[in-house]
């Protein structure tokens, strides 16, 4: 059923992962229209609070033209519906699990109370599973001693007391996050605020999410993934040689393969979200704008707006990172086809979508010199430093990937940081590991012996570590005490134990 290993000899210089090739014919690129995922409407909105209901269910979608693909989706969609939350509005999302397996919902980048953060053992069991049924042979997947387990439905509460930003929500079930996200459990969550709206950045249909997921498809049109247990109920993990991470040969943008979008000759804000399990992208525009300028003006990163826009010739985006960029299609003659290229891709993955400039318009948008107030986290010689080493574990068994030489244990707290105290966290790496910390964002201080890299600007919650690299960040947790985690966001590494838990203390 599953495709053979492609020509991409990974782990490589660019990816720590292995290509799974589709065995179904792939559509021609740029032949399907670009779509924006639907914005979810609340069931109620009053007094600064709103309530949403999302049903996690199976659905059959036409992802590849003329083919049927079953997904596990939020509201049966891939990606799920987008939630738009004004800053300060309390949002409660009640998820109902109508699937056949446990799930966990995490709002990635959210400043969320521990009870709603989606700790991997805080399971939401399916509404319909027979009582007492064993959901997994693996001790952790039933919650163990550590999980707060719900059945049927579960409310997740988000305060949204954080600046405007492009967040995303996705599955976080212990041991099975990779296959469950791959099959569809991921969606966008946008926080808006007045300060951002007042800037005059491209808005409305000139403000577009670009959620990138690579996938592979089997001959019958289903999503291919090398799970040891394709039902995702018993044995976690993936078959060799995919334990370093799974890459697909189809690039989906907002759930459509290599789509094309007709654009005005005007500025667009593209909210780039890498929702791929393991693939890194180096995005560029071809052709570049006339005059050879930088095609991207970066205005935001994971945690929201930058202090000032940053010109970028390319955007290197690791799994789970977000880059908010403005592209001015006014720099192209009407009729130009502009490809969003991927310099790290080979063959079918060397481009991700295409824009076609179709009309000239009056463009009232702008990108101001100053975007947002910026607080640099202060560090001093006595700032506490914590080390987190990301490395491959022993062969065999589920613990392929380790942090500080240890496999994840949901009941072991590996750090107890104090709220409101800035710390330096030093991440070091053997291979590629996109490192993500829950609860609070961080600022990159150093990459190796240099300052922050060119893609490290702003408030980050995920940072791309390359082989043998050390990255130091300043981090300060605020407001919420409880159990949180940091982990590698290569989802196969995450599932194979590359996570660590910490507890924030008042
Ligand atoms: Cu996007 Cu702990 O995850
Ligand atoms: Cu990793």
Tab-separated table of C-alpha atoms and ligand atoms in Angstrom:
chain	number	residue	atom	x	y	z
A	1	UNK	CA	0.000	0.000	0.000
A	2	UNK	CA	2.613	2.465	1.072
A	3	UNK	CA	5.030	4.045	-1.302
A	4	UNK	CA	8.633	3.096	-1.432
A	5	UNK	CA	11.396	5.355	-0.291
A	6	UNK	CA	12.016	8.123	-2.775
A	7	UNK	CA	15.289	9.376	-4.129
A	8	UNK	CA	15.694	11.754	-1.241
A	9	UNK	CA	18.425	10.234	0.897
A	10	UNK	CA	17.390	11.544	4.275
A	11	UNK	CA	18.425	12.267	6.999
A	12	UNK	CA	20.188	14.905	4.955
A	13	UNK	CA	21.684	18.324	5.258
A	14	UNK	CA	18.218	19.851	5.031
A	15	UNK	CA	15.818	17.421	6.658
A	16	UNK	CA	15.877	14.884	9.438
A	17	UNK	CA	13.171	12.704	7.923
A	18	UNK	CA	12.460	10.242	5.141
A	19	UNK	CA	10.354	10.662	2.018
A	20	UNK	CA	7.235	8.528	1.717
A	21	UNK	CA	6.215	8.620	-1.954
A	22	UNK	CA	2.625	8.533	-3.087
A	23	UNK	CA	1.508	5.523	-5.096
A	24	UNK	CA	-1.416	7.325	-6.678
A	25	UNK	CA	-0.857	9.579	-9.706
A	26	UNK	CA	-0.297	13.147	-8.574
A	27	UNK	CA	-2.300	16.020	-10.011
A	28	UNK	CA	-0.684	18.645	-12.141
A	29	UNK	CA	0.592	21.441	-9.970
A	30	UNK	CA	-1.240	24.804	-9.876
A	31	UNK	CA	-4.361	23.227	-11.349
A	32	UNK	CA	-6.737	23.527	-8.390
A	33	UNK	CA	-7.988	26.796	-6.892
A	34	UNK	CA	-6.619	28.162	-3.644
A	35	UNK	CA	-9.159	28.170	-0.836
A	36	UNK	CA	-9.289	29.769	2.589
A	37	UNK	CA	-10.507	27.492	5.389
A	38	UNK	CA	-13.950	28.545	6.650
A	39	UNK	CA	-14.127	30.823	9.684
A	40	UNK	CA	-15.999	29.127	12.497
A	41	UNK	CA	-19.037	30.915	13.884
A	42	UNK	CA	-19.563	30.858	17.653
A	43	UNK	CA	-22.732	29.320	19.062
A	44	UNK	CA	-22.882	32.268	21.426
A	45	UNK	CA	-21.048	35.549	21.924
A	46	UNK	CA	-21.853	37.872	24.796
A	47	UNK	CA	-20.182	39.852	27.578
A	48	UNK	CA	-16.647	39.397	26.248
A	49	UNK	CA	-16.943	35.652	25.954
A	50	UNK	CA	-17.784	33.356	23.104
A	51	UNK	CA	-18.482	29.652	22.813
A	52	UNK	CA	-17.679	27.324	19.955
A	53	UNK	CA	-18.444	23.685	19.281
A	54	UNK	CA	-16.232	21.536	17.121
A	55	UNK	CA	-16.948	17.928	16.243
A	56	UNK	CA	-13.971	15.694	15.589
A	57	UNK	CA	-15.145	13.231	12.997
A	58	UNK	CA	-14.271	11.176	9.972
A	59	UNK	CA	-15.132	12.575	6.583
A	60	UNK	CA	-14.410	11.758	2.972
A	61	UNK	CA	-13.001	14.729	1.068
A	62	UNK	CA	-11.871	15.352	-2.468
A	63	UNK	CA	-8.330	16.532	-1.822
A	64	UNK	CA	-6.772	15.235	-5.028
A	65	UNK	CA	-9.045	15.999	-7.995
A	66	UNK	CA	-11.354	13.061	-8.660
A	67	UNK	CA	-10.087	11.040	-5.673
A	68	UNK	CA	-11.711	10.291	-2.329
A	69	UNK	CA	-9.679	10.623	0.843
A	70	UNK	CA	-10.839	9.845	4.341
A	71	UNK	CA	-9.663	12.305	6.970
A	72	UNK	CA	-9.967	12.679	10.719
A	73	UNK	CA	-11.015	16.298	10.861
A	74	UNK	CA	-12.219	19.055	13.112
A	75	UNK	CA	-15.785	19.370	11.799
A	76	UNK	CA	-14.649	16.812	9.219
A	77	UNK	CA	-12.387	19.346	7.481
A	78	UNK	CA	-8.703	19.412	6.560
A	79	UNK	CA	-7.550	21.806	7.833
A	80	UNK	CA	-10.227	22.427	10.460
A	81	UNK	CA	-12.266	25.618	10.665
A	82	UNK	CA	-10.439	28.830	11.582
A	83	UNK	CA	-11.242	30.454	14.902
A	84	UNK	CA	-10.849	34.232	14.970
A	85	UNK	CA	-10.597	35.588	18.507
A	86	UNK	CA	-10.400	39.270	19.392
A	87	UNK	CA	-7.722	39.867	22.022
A	88	UNK	CA	-9.200	39.674	25.525
A	89	UNK	CA	-12.299	37.752	24.512
A	90	UNK	CA	-12.592	34.504	26.428
A	91	UNK	CA	-13.156	31.667	24.006
A	92	UNK	CA	-14.450	28.261	25.051
A	93	UNK	CA	-14.159	25.589	22.402
A	94	UNK	CA	-16.070	22.446	23.284
A	95	UNK	CA	-14.702	19.550	21.293
A	96	UNK	CA	-16.801	16.471	20.778
A	97	UNK	CA	-14.901	13.327	19.839
A	98	UNK	CA	-16.913	11.291	17.359
A	99	UNK	CA	-13.832	9.426	16.206
A	100	UNK	CA	-12.858	5.953	17.342
A	101	UNK	CA	-9.642	6.922	19.105
A	102	UNK	CA	-8.558	9.292	21.886
A	103	UNK	CA	-7.597	12.848	21.044
A	104	UNK	CA	-6.059	15.850	22.797
A	105	UNK	CA	-6.373	19.455	21.594
A	106	UNK	CA	-3.486	21.890	21.986
A	107	UNK	CA	-3.595	25.545	20.961
A	108	UNK	CA	-0.074	26.043	19.657
A	109	UNK	CA	1.264	29.433	20.756
A	110	UNK	CA	-1.612	30.002	23.163
A	111	UNK	CA	-0.999	31.449	26.624
A	112	UNK	CA	-3.306	28.868	28.090
A	113	UNK	CA	-4.130	27.632	31.598
A	114	UNK	CA	-2.703	24.156	32.179
A	115	UNK	CA	-6.110	22.463	32.333
A	116	UNK	CA	-6.874	23.560	28.756
A	117	UNK	CA	-3.375	23.285	27.298
A	118	UNK	CA	-3.726	19.760	26.015
A	119	UNK	CA	-1.219	17.840	28.083
A	120	UNK	CA	-0.665	14.635	26.072
A	121	UNK	CA	-2.274	12.394	28.662
A	122	UNK	CA	-5.316	14.651	29.221
A	123	UNK	CA	-7.273	12.573	26.762
A	124	UNK	CA	-10.658	13.137	25.231
A	125	UNK	CA	-12.010	9.643	24.685
A	126	UNK	CA	-14.489	8.975	21.910
A	127	UNK	CA	-18.149	9.389	22.745
A	128	UNK	CA	-18.992	5.964	21.439
A	129	UNK	CA	-16.244	3.622	22.602
A	130	UNK	CA	-17.620	0.732	24.667
A	131	UNK	CA	-16.950	1.118	28.381
A	132	UNK	CA	-13.829	-0.538	29.574
A	133	UNK	CA	-12.418	-1.033	26.123
A	134	UNK	CA	-8.666	-0.891	26.034
A	135	UNK	CA	-7.710	1.980	23.795
A	136	UNK	CA	-4.070	1.182	23.689
A	137	UNK	CA	-1.612	-1.362	24.848
A	138	UNK	CA	0.739	1.466	25.692
A	139	UNK	CA	0.358	2.539	29.304
A	140	UNK	CA	0.514	6.256	28.572
A	141	UNK	CA	-2.193	6.382	25.978
A	142	UNK	CA	-4.967	5.646	28.422
A	143	UNK	CA	-3.851	8.533	30.569
A	144	UNK	CA	-2.148	6.569	33.300
A	145	UNK	CA	-1.969	8.195	36.689
A	146	UNK	CA	-1.179	11.562	35.202
A	147	UNK	CA	-3.985	12.283	32.796
A	148	UNK	CA	-7.283	14.058	33.319
A	149	UNK	CA	-9.438	11.991	31.025
A	150	UNK	CA	-12.816	13.050	29.626
A	151	UNK	CA	-15.233	11.118	27.492
A	152	UNK	CA	-17.386	12.418	24.663
A	153	UNK	CA	-16.790	16.123	24.913
A	154	UNK	CA	-14.475	18.499	26.665
A	155	UNK	CA	-14.309	22.293	26.928
A	156	UNK	CA	-11.019	24.061	26.249
A	157	UNK	CA	-10.892	27.634	27.565
A	158	UNK	CA	-8.648	30.277	25.988
A	159	UNK	CA	-8.333	33.747	27.538
A	160	UNK	CA	-6.659	35.295	24.492
A	161	UNK	CA	-4.809	37.779	26.700
A	162	UNK	CA	-1.968	38.034	24.226
A	163	UNK	CA	-1.153	40.177	21.206
A	164	UNK	CA	-2.596	39.563	17.743
A	165	UNK	CA	-0.932	36.498	16.270
A	166	UNK	CA	-1.315	33.540	13.940
A	167	UNK	CA	-1.736	30.447	16.103
A	168	UNK	CA	-2.887	26.974	15.229
A	169	UNK	CA	-4.581	24.155	17.056
A	170	UNK	CA	-3.799	20.523	16.549
A	171	UNK	CA	-3.929	17.094	18.075
A	172	UNK	CA	-1.456	16.287	20.859
A	173	UNK	CA	-2.352	12.750	21.883
A	174	UNK	CA	0.463	10.924	23.636
A	175	UNK	CA	2.354	8.680	21.180
A	176	UNK	CA	-0.012	9.311	18.241
A	177	UNK	CA	0.210	13.021	17.448
A	178	UNK	CA	2.039	12.462	14.146
A	179	UNK	CA	-0.545	10.208	12.474
A	180	UNK	CA	-3.505	12.122	13.906
A	181	UNK	CA	-2.273	15.468	12.606
A	182	UNK	CA	-1.283	13.829	9.308
A	183	UNK	CA	-4.843	12.569	8.900
A	184	UNK	CA	-6.246	16.040	9.409
A	185	UNK	CA	-6.458	17.207	13.025
A	186	UNK	CA	-5.054	20.733	12.630
A	187	UNK	CA	-6.610	24.168	12.129
A	188	UNK	CA	-5.897	27.888	12.358
A	189	UNK	CA	-6.578	30.158	15.302
A	190	UNK	CA	-6.079	33.879	14.754
A	191	UNK	CA	-5.951	36.460	17.515
A	192	UNK	CA	-6.755	39.992	16.379
A	193	UNK	CA	-6.395	43.310	18.176
A	194	UNK	CA	-7.047	47.011	17.649
A	195	UNK	CA	-3.382	47.975	17.563
A	196	UNK	CA	-2.771	45.644	14.651
A	197	UNK	CA	-5.932	46.709	12.834
A	198	UNK	CA	-4.897	50.381	13.100
A	199	UNK	CA	-1.664	49.712	11.186
A	200	UNK	CA	-3.346	49.468	7.797
A	201	UNK	CA	-1.737	46.172	6.816
A	202	UNK	CA	-3.386	44.283	3.948
A	203	UNK	CA	-6.742	43.046	5.240
A	204	UNK	CA	-9.909	41.284	4.159
A	205	UNK	CA	-9.303	39.111	1.120
A	206	UNK	CA	-5.751	40.443	0.999
A	207	UNK	CA	-4.980	38.721	4.329
A	208	UNK	CA	-4.594	35.014	3.646
A	209	UNK	CA	-3.550	31.984	5.645
A	210	UNK	CA	-1.032	29.731	3.919
A	211	UNK	CA	-1.065	26.543	5.961
A	212	UNK	CA	1.469	24.148	4.484
A	213	UNK	CA	1.266	20.388	4.959
A	214	UNK	CA	3.088	17.736	2.986
A	215	UNK	CA	1.296	14.428	2.645
A	216	UNK	CA	1.542	11.128	0.768
A	217	UNK	CA	-1.371	9.292	-0.807
A	218	UNK	CA	-1.845	5.565	-1.338
A	219	UNK	CA	-3.116	4.060	-4.592
A	220	UNK	CA	-6.708	4.043	-3.304
A	221	UNK	CA	-6.564	7.785	-2.579
A	222	UNK	CA	-6.210	7.386	1.188
A	223	UNK	CA	-3.580	9.234	3.176
A	224	UNK	CA	-0.501	7.023	3.458
A	225	UNK	CA	1.448	6.986	6.730
A	226	UNK	CA	3.838	4.285	7.947
A	227	UNK	CA	2.201	3.592	11.329
A	228	UNK	CA	3.090	0.347	13.057
A	229	UNK	CA	-0.597	0.147	13.964
A	230	UNK	CA	-2.662	1.805	11.212
A	231	UNK	CA	-5.719	1.875	13.524
A	232	UNK	CA	-3.696	3.979	15.991
A	233	UNK	CA	-5.037	2.051	18.935
A	234	UNK	CA	-2.272	-0.218	20.142
A	235	UNK	CA	1.376	0.115	19.208
A	236	UNK	CA	2.666	3.656	18.668
A	237	UNK	CA	5.441	4.587	16.274
A	238	UNK	CA	6.307	4.235	12.625
A	239	UNK	CA	8.040	1.573	10.572
A	240	UNK	CA	11.666	1.772	9.655
A	241	UNK	CA	13.063	3.706	7.876
A	242	UNK	CA	10.665	6.510	8.837
A	243	UNK	CA	11.585	6.876	12.498
A	244	UNK	CA	13.519	10.058	11.706
A	245	UNK	CA	10.326	11.717	10.433
A	246	UNK	CA	7.863	11.379	7.577
A	247	UNK	CA	7.930	13.583	4.475
A	248	UNK	CA	5.224	13.513	1.815
A	249	UNK	CA	5.540	14.292	-1.892
A	250	UNK	CA	2.287	16.258	-2.149
A	251	UNK	CA	2.215	19.805	-0.816
A	252	UNK	CA	-1.166	20.928	0.456
A	253	UNK	CA	-1.887	24.604	1.025
A	254	UNK	CA	-4.991	25.024	3.180
A	255	UNK	CA	-5.791	21.425	2.262
A	256	UNK	CA	-5.503	21.737	-1.541
A	257	UNK	CA	-2.570	20.357	-3.566
A	258	UNK	CA	-0.317	23.092	-5.024
A	259	UNK	CA	-3.195	25.523	-5.571
A	260	UNK	CA	-3.268	28.647	-7.681
A	261	UNK	CA	-4.689	31.992	-6.597
A	262	UNK	CA	-5.664	34.930	-8.811
A	263	UNK	CA	-4.396	38.069	-7.081
A	264	UNK	CA	-4.716	41.808	-7.497
A	265	UNK	CA	-1.552	43.739	-8.285
A	266	UNK	CA	-1.474	44.856	-4.666
A	267	UNK	CA	-0.067	44.000	-1.257
A	268	UNK	CA	-1.094	40.732	0.387
A	269	UNK	CA	-0.463	39.525	3.884
A	270	UNK	CA	0.396	35.824	3.872
A	271	UNK	CA	0.241	34.030	7.205
A	272	UNK	CA	2.603	31.157	6.570
A	273	UNK	CA	2.101	28.235	8.950
A	274	UNK	CA	4.190	25.095	8.590
A	275	UNK	CA	1.790	22.375	9.736
A	276	UNK	CA	3.897	19.584	8.237
A	277	UNK	CA	4.967	16.695	10.449
A	278	UNK	CA	8.668	16.930	9.708
A	279	UNK	CA	9.370	18.935	6.560
A	280	UNK	CA	11.323	22.185	6.524
A	281	UNK	CA	10.797	24.627	3.638
A	282	UNK	CA	12.883	27.451	2.243
A	283	UNK	CA	10.301	29.586	0.497
A	284	UNK	CA	11.003	32.101	-2.229
A	285	UNK	CA	9.132	33.799	-5.069
A	286	UNK	CA	9.870	33.148	-8.722
A	287	UNK	CA	10.162	35.456	-10.503
A	288	UNK	CA	11.269	37.897	-7.836
A	289	UNK	CA	9.940	41.446	-7.917
A	290	UNK	CA	11.226	43.764	-10.646
A	291	UNK	CA	14.421	45.500	-9.590
A	292	UNK	CA	15.678	42.546	-7.568
A	293	UNK	CA	14.351	43.635	-4.179
A	294	UNK	CA	13.439	41.244	-1.391
A	295	UNK	CA	10.080	39.655	-2.167
A	296	UNK	CA	8.974	39.268	1.450
A	297	UNK	CA	8.481	41.931	4.069
A	298	UNK	CA	8.189	39.968	7.288
A	299	UNK	CA	5.789	41.630	9.711
A	300	UNK	CA	5.235	38.881	12.241
A	301	UNK	CA	6.570	35.652	13.669
A	302	UNK	CA	5.148	32.946	15.929
A	303	UNK	CA	3.996	35.239	18.739
A	304	UNK	CA	2.711	38.187	16.701
A	305	UNK	CA	4.004	41.366	15.112
A	306	UNK	CA	7.669	42.286	14.936
A	307	UNK	CA	8.762	45.700	16.188
A	308	UNK	CA	9.553	46.696	12.603
A	309	UNK	CA	9.234	45.002	9.216
A	310	UNK	CA	12.143	42.900	8.026
A	311	UNK	CA	13.070	42.358	4.365
A	312	UNK	CA	13.565	38.694	3.559
A	313	UNK	CA	14.759	37.153	0.311
A	314	UNK	CA	13.655	33.742	1.530
A	315	UNK	CA	11.680	32.350	4.436
A	316	UNK	CA	13.051	29.242	6.131
A	317	UNK	CA	10.174	27.661	8.000
A	318	UNK	CA	10.522	24.601	10.213
A	319	UNK	CA	7.567	22.551	11.446
A	320	UNK	CA	5.142	24.597	13.601
A	321	UNK	CA	6.806	27.960	12.912
A	322	UNK	CA	4.779	30.872	11.577
A	323	UNK	CA	5.920	33.764	9.404
A	324	UNK	CA	3.604	36.650	8.644
A	325	UNK	CA	4.837	38.308	5.462
A	326	UNK	CA	3.620	41.002	3.108
A	327	UNK	CA	4.153	40.433	-0.605
A	328	UNK	CA	3.518	43.281	-3.026
A	329	UNK	CA	2.107	41.852	-6.241
A	330	UNK	CA	1.913	45.480	-7.402
A	331	UNK	CA	5.596	44.985	-8.271
A	332	UNK	CA	4.591	42.577	-11.063
A	333	UNK	CA	2.933	43.290	-14.412
A	334	UNK	CA	-0.629	42.021	-14.745
A	335	UNK	CA	-0.485	38.552	-16.275
A	336	UNK	CA	2.596	37.399	-14.350
A	337	UNK	CA	2.572	33.963	-12.778
A	338	UNK	CA	4.500	33.986	-9.521
A	339	UNK	CA	5.456	30.651	-7.973
A	340	UNK	CA	5.988	30.224	-4.241
A	341	UNK	CA	9.063	28.032	-4.485
A	342	UNK	CA	10.720	25.722	-1.969
A	343	UNK	CA	14.487	25.549	-2.334
A	344	UNK	CA	14.644	22.582	0.069
A	345	UNK	CA	12.247	20.510	-2.024
A	346	UNK	CA	13.106	18.043	-4.739
A	347	UNK	CA	10.836	17.194	-7.655
A	348	UNK	CA	7.192	17.690	-6.760
A	349	UNK	CA	7.973	19.575	-3.553
A	350	UNK	CA	10.168	22.271	-5.091
A	351	UNK	CA	7.149	24.593	-5.276
A	352	UNK	CA	4.142	24.931	-3.021
A	353	UNK	CA	1.620	27.158	-4.823
A	354	UNK	CA	1.270	29.796	-7.543
A	355	UNK	CA	-0.144	33.292	-7.738
A	356	UNK	CA	-1.439	34.796	-10.965
A	357	UNK	CA	-1.560	38.585	-11.045
A	358	UNK	CA	-4.846	39.392	-12.772
A	359	UNK	CA	-5.776	43.037	-12.307
A	360	UNK	CA	-4.440	46.368	-11.189
A	361	UNK	CA	-6.235	48.030	-8.316
A	362	UNK	CA	-5.844	50.994	-6.024
A	363	UNK	CA	-4.057	49.656	-2.966
A	364	UNK	CA	-4.793	51.509	0.260
A	365	UNK	CA	-2.801	49.128	2.470
A	366	UNK	CA	0.559	50.031	3.943
A	367	UNK	CA	3.336	48.566	6.046
A	368	UNK	CA	4.360	51.136	8.667
A	369	UNK	CA	7.978	51.451	9.795
A	370	UNK	CA	6.938	50.735	13.343
A	371	UNK	CA	4.648	47.782	13.924
A	372	UNK	CA	4.458	46.948	17.602
A	373	UNK	CA	5.832	47.799	20.988
A	374	UNK	CA	8.692	45.546	21.813
A	375	UNK	CA	10.017	44.448	25.172
A	376	UNK	CA	13.394	42.774	25.069
A	377	UNK	CA	13.674	40.218	27.861
A	378	UNK	CA	16.589	41.264	30.081
A	379	UNK	CA	19.198	38.738	31.039
A	380	UNK	CA	22.095	39.180	33.470
A	381	UNK	CA	25.141	37.097	34.464
A	382	UNK	CA	23.083	35.505	37.237
A	383	UNK	CA	20.086	34.640	35.040
A	384	UNK	CA	19.377	30.938	35.566
A	385	UNK	CA	20.388	28.740	32.633
A	386	UNK	CA	18.808	25.414	31.760
A	387	UNK	CA	20.241	22.977	29.261
A	388	UNK	CA	18.082	20.910	26.946
A	389	UNK	CA	19.932	18.465	24.703
A	390	UNK	CA	17.999	16.959	21.787
A	391	UNK	CA	19.480	13.741	20.482
A	392	UNK	CA	18.791	10.355	19.038
A	393	UNK	CA	18.308	7.531	21.523
A	394	UNK	CA	19.125	3.865	21.275
A	395	UNK	CA	17.806	1.820	18.395
A	396	UNK	CA	14.721	-0.280	19.020
A	397	UNK	CA	11.823	0.430	21.340
A	398	UNK	CA	9.715	3.548	21.271
A	399	UNK	CA	12.413	5.825	22.737
A	400	UNK	CA	14.148	6.760	19.522
A	401	UNK	CA	14.530	10.417	20.434
A	402	UNK	CA	15.538	11.889	23.770
A	403	UNK	CA	15.897	15.159	25.649
A	404	UNK	CA	18.853	15.275	28.057
A	405	UNK	CA	19.267	11.565	27.397
A	406	UNK	CA	15.823	10.723	28.758
A	407	UNK	CA	12.583	9.556	27.225
A	408	UNK	CA	9.425	11.497	28.021
A	409	UNK	CA	7.634	10.553	31.210
A	410	UNK	CA	4.390	12.475	31.730
A	411	UNK	CA	4.704	12.086	35.496
A	412	UNK	CA	8.275	13.406	35.763
A	413	UNK	CA	8.784	17.177	35.882
A	414	UNK	CA	12.139	18.021	34.336
A	415	UNK	CA	12.118	21.667	35.435
A	416	UNK	CA	10.239	23.903	37.840
A	417	UNK	CA	10.606	27.461	36.522
A	418	UNK	CA	9.212	30.340	38.582
A	419	UNK	CA	6.620	32.637	37.072
A	420	UNK	CA	7.840	36.113	36.080
A	421	UNK	CA	11.491	35.089	36.304
A	422	UNK	CA	13.465	35.302	33.072
A	423	UNK	CA	15.615	32.261	32.372
A	424	UNK	CA	18.026	31.322	29.623
A	425	UNK	CA	17.233	28.021	27.967
A	426	UNK	CA	20.068	26.519	25.957
A	427	UNK	CA	18.902	24.058	23.320
A	428	UNK	CA	21.469	21.852	21.628
A	429	UNK	CA	21.005	19.375	18.887
A	430	UNK	CA	22.493	16.419	17.052
A	431	UNK	CA	20.270	16.672	13.938
A	432	UNK	CA	17.338	18.879	12.859
A	433	UNK	CA	14.951	19.455	15.731
A	434	UNK	CA	12.318	22.213	15.714
A	435	UNK	CA	12.030	22.924	19.445
A	436	UNK	CA	8.718	24.155	20.826
A	437	UNK	CA	7.871	25.378	24.325
A	438	UNK	CA	4.307	25.608	25.627
A	439	UNK	CA	2.766	28.491	27.631
A	440	UNK	CA	5.056	31.455	26.928
A	441	UNK	CA	7.048	32.667	23.964
A	442	UNK	CA	10.779	33.312	23.975
A	443	UNK	CA	13.364	35.517	22.293
A	444	UNK	CA	16.386	34.046	20.550
A	445	UNK	CA	19.604	35.436	22.064
A	446	UNK	CA	22.266	33.465	20.231
A	447	UNK	CA	22.697	30.872	17.519
A	448	UNK	CA	26.046	29.176	18.081
A	449	UNK	CA	28.560	31.932	18.693
A	450	UNK	CA	26.562	34.499	16.718
A	451	UNK	CA	23.527	36.559	17.498
A	452	UNK	CA	20.038	35.505	16.422
A	453	UNK	CA	19.694	34.177	12.888
A	454	UNK	CA	17.839	35.957	10.160
A	455	UNK	CA	14.620	34.009	10.796
A	456	UNK	CA	14.755	34.286	14.583
A	457	UNK	CA	13.206	37.734	14.989
A	458	UNK	CA	10.333	38.448	17.311
A	459	UNK	CA	8.521	36.413	19.900
A	460	UNK	CA	9.058	32.763	19.004
A	461	UNK	CA	7.522	29.614	20.372
A	462	UNK	CA	9.325	27.243	18.036
A	463	UNK	CA	12.941	27.468	16.962
A	464	UNK	CA	14.653	25.553	14.184
A	465	UNK	CA	17.762	23.744	15.450
A	466	UNK	CA	20.085	22.460	12.763
A	467	UNK	CA	22.637	19.657	13.191
A	468	UNK	CA	25.118	20.196	16.042
A	469	UNK	CA	23.745	23.654	16.701
A	470	UNK	CA	23.191	25.375	20.034
A	471	UNK	CA	20.543	28.079	20.369
A	472	UNK	CA	20.032	30.167	23.487
A	473	UNK	CA	16.727	31.826	24.194
A	474	UNK	CA	15.402	34.093	26.928
A	475	UNK	CA	12.104	32.866	28.272
A	476	UNK	CA	9.760	34.075	30.994
A	477	UNK	CA	6.625	32.229	31.995
A	478	UNK	CA	3.731	34.274	33.285
A	479	UNK	CA	0.353	33.895	34.907
A	480	UNK	CA	-0.393	30.174	34.820
A	481	UNK	CA	0.999	27.595	37.195
A	482	UNK	CA	0.865	23.937	36.307
A	483	UNK	CA	2.157	21.263	34.050
A	484	UNK	CA	3.433	22.142	30.586
A	485	UNK	CA	5.912	20.798	28.141
A	486	UNK	CA	8.622	21.404	25.643
A	487	UNK	CA	9.305	19.063	22.792
A	488	UNK	CA	10.584	18.553	19.317
A	489	UNK	CA	7.897	19.467	16.778
A	490	UNK	CA	9.058	16.920	14.274
A	491	UNK	CA	5.952	14.948	15.159
A	492	UNK	CA	7.595	11.573	14.685
A	493	UNK	CA	10.325	12.580	17.121
A	494	UNK	CA	7.670	13.889	19.494
A	495	UNK	CA	5.761	10.595	19.355
A	496	UNK	CA	8.973	8.681	19.902
A	497	UNK	CA	9.554	10.372	23.277
A	498	UNK	CA	11.323	13.651	22.443
A	499	UNK	CA	9.309	15.619	24.986
A	500	UNK	CA	9.978	16.921	28.484
A	501	UNK	CA	7.548	18.185	31.100
A	502	UNK	CA	7.974	21.195	33.352
A	503	UNK	CA	5.851	22.716	36.061
A	504	UNK	CA	5.560	26.462	36.440
A	505	UNK	CA	5.652	27.614	40.065
A	506	UNK	CA	4.255	30.796	41.642
B	1	LIG	CU1	2.296	22.448	18.255
B	1	LIG	CU2	3.193	20.776	21.879
B	1	LIG	O1	2.712	21.543	20.032
B	2	LIG	CU1	13.420	16.259	16.627
